[in-house]
Amino acid sequence: MNSNSAEHTDRGIEDAPDGDCCTASHSLTDEALLDDVAMLSAVGNETRYETLRYVAGAGQAGACVCELPPLVGVTQGTVSNALSRLLEAGLVSRRKEGRWRYYTATTEARTLLLALDTIQEGSDE
Amino acid sequence: MNSNSAEHTDRGIEDAPDGDCCTASHSLTDEALLDDVAMLSAVGNETRYETLRYVAGAGQAGACVCELPPLVGVTQGTVSNALSRLLEAGLVSRRKEGRWRYYTATTEARTLLLALDTIQEGSDE
DNA sequence: TTCAAATATTGGAATACTCAAATATGTATC
DNA sequence: GATACATATTTGAGTATTCCAATATTTGAA
């Protein structure tokens, strides 16, 4: 019932970039696509995004888990889970120091957050 | 039960950037934070991310809805819902033309996708 | 070893999300 | 008008998320 897509390649758009008229495409491998989605969905949650922002705000020194629960406003267990998920997505790295663990934002995370800052800037000018 | 965060400001990290030792912070307003999360969670889904990639791949001409279902591999209704959600998140804009509708990626979306490309590049060198 | 602090993991109830199917709303052509 | 096509919206069943509470683990100090 959904084979009607080749039917109107003759539409009135002439400024198509180069190549076929209206066949959209993208150049991501399936793996890259899934990686991106995993990363984006990891940050696409208020608790995790705010946690990541705090971690990134702590710079190279990193943020220790214990200071985050009151800042983010969730339980210690929730923060720990959030950090684990961010770690798995490659957005933070972990460093042991005594009985504490310091989480630091990765380059990937910084790139992403910078892009988001850029977007926010553009939205009010 | 969770007031134990001020208790170890005397930890052994001396390379703190500037200012207080271990108090993490971030400078986002609550509104900006929610905006970002809305945007990120909109793209943090395989169907919507792939849809956005196809739309962005179609350039300024935009992609019409009818060509997307077979490309993304979901129903027409699902694509339509995906586009609505992307529209609400400010990632695509819509243009009517006859009985078709063309969706175009916004500047915000392009900035985000570019950042993701940068991140992917960095991951294999 | 015993204790306490820091962090991780698990269980589970409430909630939210996903997507196809069905239906509704436009829009051009006849 | 009527008809057919393009798109949007609604519905609902299945599934996944979210976050707290409770428990487990790890670690340093006594």
Short mmCIF file of C-alpha atoms (C1' of nucleotides) in Angstrom, two decimals, chain D:
data_model
loop_
_atom_site.label_atom_id
_atom_site.label_comp_id
_atom_site.label_asym_id
_atom_site.label_seq_id
_atom_site.Cartn_x
_atom_site.Cartn_y
_atom_site.Cartn_z
"C1'" DG D 1 -20.21 18.37 -6.59
"C1'" DA D 2 -17.22 13.54 -6.59
"C1'" DT D 3 -12.98 11.18 -6.53
"C1'" DA D 4 -8.23 10.17 -5.51
"C1'" DC D 5 -4.01 11.35 -3.56
"C1'" DA D 6 -0.91 13.49 0.18
"C1'" DT D 7 -0.52 14.26 4.74
"C1'" DA D 8 -2.04 14.63 9.61
"C1'" DT D 9 -4.12 12.88 13.74
"C1'" DT D 10 -5.96 9.50 16.81
"C1'" DT D 11 -6.10 5.02 19.01
"C1'" DG D 12 -4.27 1.27 21.37
"C1'" DA D 13 -1.28 -2.68 22.45
"C1'" DG D 14 3.25 -3.71 23.42
"C1'" DT D 15 7.40 -2.14 25.19
"C1'" DA D 16 10.82 0.70 27.36
"C1'" DT D 17 12.12 4.45 30.74
"C1'" DT D 18 12.43 6.71 34.87
"C1'" DC D 19 13.48 7.13 39.50
"C1'" DC D 20 13.12 5.88 44.29
"C1'" DA D 21 14.00 2.59 47.87
"C1'" DA D 22 16.57 -1.02 49.41
"C1'" DT D 23 20.52 -3.65 49.18
"C1'" DA D 24 25.26 -4.78 47.77
"C1'" DT D 25 30.00 -3.61 46.98
"C1'" DT D 26 34.18 -1.17 47.47
"C1'" DT D 27 37.38 1.50 50.07
"C1'" DG D 28 39.89 3.95 53.81
"C1'" DA D 29 40.37 4.57 58.62
"C1'" DA D 30 40.38 3.03 63.32
#
